Coordinates of C-alpha atoms in Angstrom, one line a residue:
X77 CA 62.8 8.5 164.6
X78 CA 64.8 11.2 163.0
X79 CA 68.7 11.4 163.0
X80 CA 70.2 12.8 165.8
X81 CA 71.4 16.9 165.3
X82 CA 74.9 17.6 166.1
X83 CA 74.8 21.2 167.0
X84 CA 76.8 23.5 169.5
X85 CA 74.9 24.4 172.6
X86 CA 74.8 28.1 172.2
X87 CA 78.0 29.8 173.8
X88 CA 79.4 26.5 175.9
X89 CA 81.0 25.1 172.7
X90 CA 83.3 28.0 172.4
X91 CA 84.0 28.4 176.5
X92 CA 84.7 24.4 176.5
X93 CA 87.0 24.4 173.7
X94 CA 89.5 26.9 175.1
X95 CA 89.6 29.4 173.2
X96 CA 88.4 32.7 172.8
X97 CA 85.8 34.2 170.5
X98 CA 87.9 35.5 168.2
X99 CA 90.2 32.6 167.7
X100 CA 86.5 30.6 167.0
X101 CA 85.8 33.7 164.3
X102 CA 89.2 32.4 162.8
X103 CA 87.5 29.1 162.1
X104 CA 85.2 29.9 159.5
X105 CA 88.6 30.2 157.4
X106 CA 90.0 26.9 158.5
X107 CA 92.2 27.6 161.2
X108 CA 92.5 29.2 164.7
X109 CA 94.0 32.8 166.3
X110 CA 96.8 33.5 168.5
X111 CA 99.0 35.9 170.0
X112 CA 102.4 34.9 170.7
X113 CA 105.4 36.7 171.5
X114 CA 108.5 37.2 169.1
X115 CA 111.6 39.4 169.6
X116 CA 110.1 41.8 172.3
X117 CA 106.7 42.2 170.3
X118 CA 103.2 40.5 170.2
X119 CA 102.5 38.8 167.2
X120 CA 99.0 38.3 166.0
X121 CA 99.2 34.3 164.2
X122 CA 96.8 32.7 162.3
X123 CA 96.8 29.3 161.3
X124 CA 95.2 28.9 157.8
X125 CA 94.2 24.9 156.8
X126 CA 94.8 23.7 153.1
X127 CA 91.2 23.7 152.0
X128 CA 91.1 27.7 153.1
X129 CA 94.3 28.8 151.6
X130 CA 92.9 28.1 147.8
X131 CA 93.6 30.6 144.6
X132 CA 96.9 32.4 145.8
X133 CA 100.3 31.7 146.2
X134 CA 102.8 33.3 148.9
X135 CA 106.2 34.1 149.4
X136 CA 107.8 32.4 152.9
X137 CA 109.9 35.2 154.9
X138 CA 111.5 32.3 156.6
X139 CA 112.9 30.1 153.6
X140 CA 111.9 32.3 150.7
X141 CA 110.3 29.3 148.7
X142 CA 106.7 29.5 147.3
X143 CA 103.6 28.6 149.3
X144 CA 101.5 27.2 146.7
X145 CA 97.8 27.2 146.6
X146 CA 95.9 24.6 148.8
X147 CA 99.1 23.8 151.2
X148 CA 98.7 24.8 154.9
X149 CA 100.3 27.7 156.4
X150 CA 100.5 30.2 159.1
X151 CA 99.9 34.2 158.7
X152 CA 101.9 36.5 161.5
X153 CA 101.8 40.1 161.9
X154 CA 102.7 42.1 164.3
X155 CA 99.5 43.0 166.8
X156 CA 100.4 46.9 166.3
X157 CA 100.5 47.0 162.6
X158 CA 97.8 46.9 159.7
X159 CA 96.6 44.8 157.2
X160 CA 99.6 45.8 154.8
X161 CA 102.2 44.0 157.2
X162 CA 100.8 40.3 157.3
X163 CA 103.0 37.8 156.3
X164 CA 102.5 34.1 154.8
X165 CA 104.6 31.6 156.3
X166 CA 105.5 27.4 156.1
X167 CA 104.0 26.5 159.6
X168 CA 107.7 24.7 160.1
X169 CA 109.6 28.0 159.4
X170 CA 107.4 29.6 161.7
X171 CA 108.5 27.4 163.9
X172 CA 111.8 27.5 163.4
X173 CA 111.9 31.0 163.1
X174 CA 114.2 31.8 166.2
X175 CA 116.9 28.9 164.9
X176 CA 117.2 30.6 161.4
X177 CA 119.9 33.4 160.8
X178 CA 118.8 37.1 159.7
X179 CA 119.7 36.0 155.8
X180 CA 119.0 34.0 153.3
X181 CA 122.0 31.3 152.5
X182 CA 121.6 30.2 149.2
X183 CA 123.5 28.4 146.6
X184 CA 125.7 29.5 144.1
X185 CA 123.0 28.7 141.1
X186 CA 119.8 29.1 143.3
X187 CA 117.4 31.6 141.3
X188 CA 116.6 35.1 142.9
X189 CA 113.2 35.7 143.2

């Protein structure tokens, strides 16, 4: 007797999951889709898992520190805009994002980037 297969059954995999087809395109790149709403606008978000985000590092809006390759993160842009206008961000700043002030503080000896 052979193994048993775990496959998805066709389209019920996605529909029982929750989400929708494109969040379950996201997937293939480690993470999921979402819209979510941020000072009057839609935001398109895409959460990006450690194993994806490999080769690159990013610049966090939120704290201005470096996301280094391999650490998990989140990707927002606003639904309206292009590809130009996505932005890499720690998935706690994200979160944070409506606590933080419009500029950076920073220390009297902290580098500029």
């Amino acid at each position: 007797m052979s193994p048993r297969r775990n496959r998805p059954n066709g389209g019920r995999g996605a529909a029982s999951s929750g989400r929708s087809a494109e969040g379950d395109s996201a997937g293939r790149y480690g993470g999921w889709q979402s819209t979510e709403s941020w000072r009057g606008e839609d935001w398109s978000v895409r959460h990006v898992a450690g194993a994806s985000a490999q080769g690159k590092t990013y610049r966090c809006p939120g704290c201005d520190q470096v996301i280094h390759s391999g650490v998990p993160h989140v990707v927002a842009w606003p639904q309206h805009a292009g590809v130009d206008d996505r932005r890499h961000w720690h998935k706690a700043c994200w979160n944070a994002k409506d606590r933080r002030t419009t500029r950076v503080q920073r220390s009297r000896n902290a580098p500029r980037f």
